[in-house]
Amino acid sequence: MPFQFQGTGMEVQLFMDIKVEEIYLQRAMDLHKNTPAVDAHLDLAGEVLLRHQAGEKEVVRNHYFPNFQKAGIRLVASSIFVETGNLDRGWENALEQIAALRKDIEGLEEASIVESGRDIEKAFEEGKIGILLYMEGLDCIGGDIDRLNTLHGQGVRGAALTWSRPNALANGCCKASEHKRVYGGLSGAGKEAVKRLEELSMFVDVSHLNDEGFEDLCKIAERPFIATHSNSRKVFDSFRNMTDEQMRRLAAQGGIMGVNGCRCIAGSLGGNHLEMLCRHIEYEVEIMGAEHVGYGFDLCDSYDEARAALRGEKCERNGDCLLNHGQVPLVTAALLQRGMDEESLKKIIGGNFLGYFKEMI
Ligand SMILES: [Zn+2]
């Protein structure tokens, strides 16, 4: 079925802390209709595996397509994230996630895995949503750099060296809730991994990396790296977020920063979710320019719900700033209402990440 943009479906506006006027919503919907939107970070592969383990099928189609279509989301970077409890069989778990996602969308007309710039163009021509695979942390390769070639062979096209924990390559920044700095930069194997990633035309993601690791990466990176899902540390003080100086350096080497929609990283625990997302984006534009800002919402409630269900537990669904991807145009509308121009928003909605991914993979 060709891609079709669907109606506004903004029935959940009451949930929001900013009253967005209809005129801005309509303008935002028009923008999302005419500009391919990108979400640069979603733990999709892991959720699909969890839901398959619970007996579900066609997870992406049932849980995600309707909202992607509402928001005009045409490209999604699906992370492959190995939970700490699975690290003892991390490599197997990572491969299982990739296999599960491939199986889930196999034969569907709505989506395909994209492994090159040409693949992205082809998916768009066919009206499909492109799904791009990348690693959120490389714990699962240990120090075995050749495994990056295996991952590349599996269609993986990017990697963050770390999640918020140490591994053989680098140190994570610490968990967002724990304001305790973690020290130590890239190891020898970590530097080798960056070199190999670049040789394989895989992008590097600095979200979750600690400050010293960021410094080391700046010294050795030869291709532009990005932060798929990080916010401003000035706007909300968390080690998961980036300093002004880091943001300037990210931008100077051609990087893009995806705004993170997790409440604990946006700093919206008081309920001011939309307000905080806008403040992060506006500040990032002020520091880096609109060419270096994007969406990387990191919506986790659905994943958490899948994991809880598998364990027979209840899930509150209270970690994300947005209820689902169908609400993404609300962020765009709020930014318009607060005075951001449409040309900047086209870049932020998807133009920046789309250009980057097409060129880098
Ligand atoms: Zn993350």
mmCIF file of N, CA and C and ligand atoms in Angstrom, residues 41 43 79 81 134 136 162-164 205 207-208 228-229 240 260 262 265 298 300, ligand 1:
data_model
loop_
_atom_site.group_PDB
_atom_site.id
_atom_site.type_symbol
_atom_site.label_atom_id
_atom_site.label_comp_id
_atom_site.label_asym_id
_atom_site.label_seq_id
_atom_site.Cartn_x
_atom_site.Cartn_y
_atom_site.Cartn_z
ATOM 1 N N HIS A 41 15.894 7.774 16.801
ATOM 2 C CA HIS A 41 16.140 6.763 17.842
ATOM 3 C C HIS A 41 14.857 6.149 18.380
ATOM 4 N N ASP A 43 13.805 2.151 20.136
ATOM 5 C CA ASP A 43 14.223 0.778 20.469
ATOM 6 C C ASP A 43 13.251 -0.233 19.859
ATOM 7 N N SER A 79 17.300 1.243 17.092
ATOM 8 C CA SER A 79 18.485 0.806 17.818
ATOM 9 C C SER A 79 18.349 -0.679 18.133
ATOM 10 N N PHE A 81 19.404 -2.623 21.205
ATOM 11 C CA PHE A 81 19.868 -2.365 22.570
ATOM 12 C C PHE A 81 19.777 -3.636 23.390
ATOM 13 N N TYR A 134 20.793 0.205 13.861
ATOM 14 C CA TYR A 134 22.100 0.564 14.423
ATOM 15 C C TYR A 134 22.199 0.109 15.873
ATOM 16 N N GLU A 136 22.951 0.375 19.828
ATOM 17 C CA GLU A 136 23.011 1.310 20.956
ATOM 18 C C GLU A 136 23.916 0.682 22.010
ATOM 19 N N THR A 162 28.861 3.053 23.390
ATOM 20 C CA THR A 162 28.356 2.649 24.714
ATOM 21 C C THR A 162 26.891 2.992 24.895
ATOM 22 N N TRP A 163 26.261 2.266 25.805
ATOM 23 C CA TRP A 163 25.046 2.744 26.453
ATOM 24 C C TRP A 163 25.534 3.341 27.770
ATOM 25 N N SER A 164 24.653 3.639 28.742
ATOM 26 C CA SER A 164 25.094 4.268 29.994
ATOM 27 C C SER A 164 25.750 3.251 30.931
ATOM 28 N N ASP A 205 27.426 7.278 16.886
ATOM 29 C CA ASP A 205 26.469 8.018 17.705
ATOM 30 C C ASP A 205 27.096 8.273 19.083
ATOM 31 N N SER A 207 25.407 9.719 21.756
ATOM 32 C CA SER A 207 24.462 9.716 22.873
ATOM 33 C C SER A 207 24.865 8.593 23.837
ATOM 34 N N HIS A 208 24.862 8.878 25.118
ATOM 35 C CA HIS A 208 25.267 7.947 26.190
ATOM 36 C C HIS A 208 26.774 7.924 26.451
ATOM 37 N N THR A 228 22.111 10.825 18.428
ATOM 38 C CA THR A 228 20.763 10.498 17.962
ATOM 39 C C THR A 228 19.669 10.922 18.936
ATOM 40 N N HIS A 229 19.971 10.855 20.253
ATOM 41 C CA HIS A 229 18.905 11.154 21.229
ATOM 42 C C HIS A 229 19.496 11.734 22.512
ATOM 43 N N ARG A 240 23.446 12.741 30.696
ATOM 44 C CA ARG A 240 22.987 12.198 29.416
ATOM 45 C C ARG A 240 22.874 13.294 28.357
ATOM 46 N N ASN A 260 15.571 14.388 22.639
ATOM 47 C CA ASN A 260 15.126 13.184 23.343
ATOM 48 C C ASN A 260 13.814 13.463 24.078
ATOM 49 N N CYS A 262 12.295 11.465 26.362
ATOM 50 C CA CYS A 262 12.094 10.784 27.653
ATOM 51 C C CYS A 262 12.005 11.850 28.742
ATOM 52 N N ILE A 265 15.115 12.725 30.710
ATOM 53 C CA ILE A 265 16.228 13.340 29.972
ATOM 54 C C ILE A 265 15.833 14.742 29.485
ATOM 55 N N ASP A 298 13.209 8.687 21.196
ATOM 56 C CA ASP A 298 13.529 7.670 22.210
ATOM 57 C C ASP A 298 12.291 7.281 23.033
ATOM 58 N N CYS A 300 9.907 5.213 24.883
ATOM 59 C CA CYS A 300 10.179 3.900 25.480
ATOM 60 C C CYS A 300 8.955 3.248 26.128
HETATM 61 ZN ZN ZN B 1 19.408 5.550 24.768
#
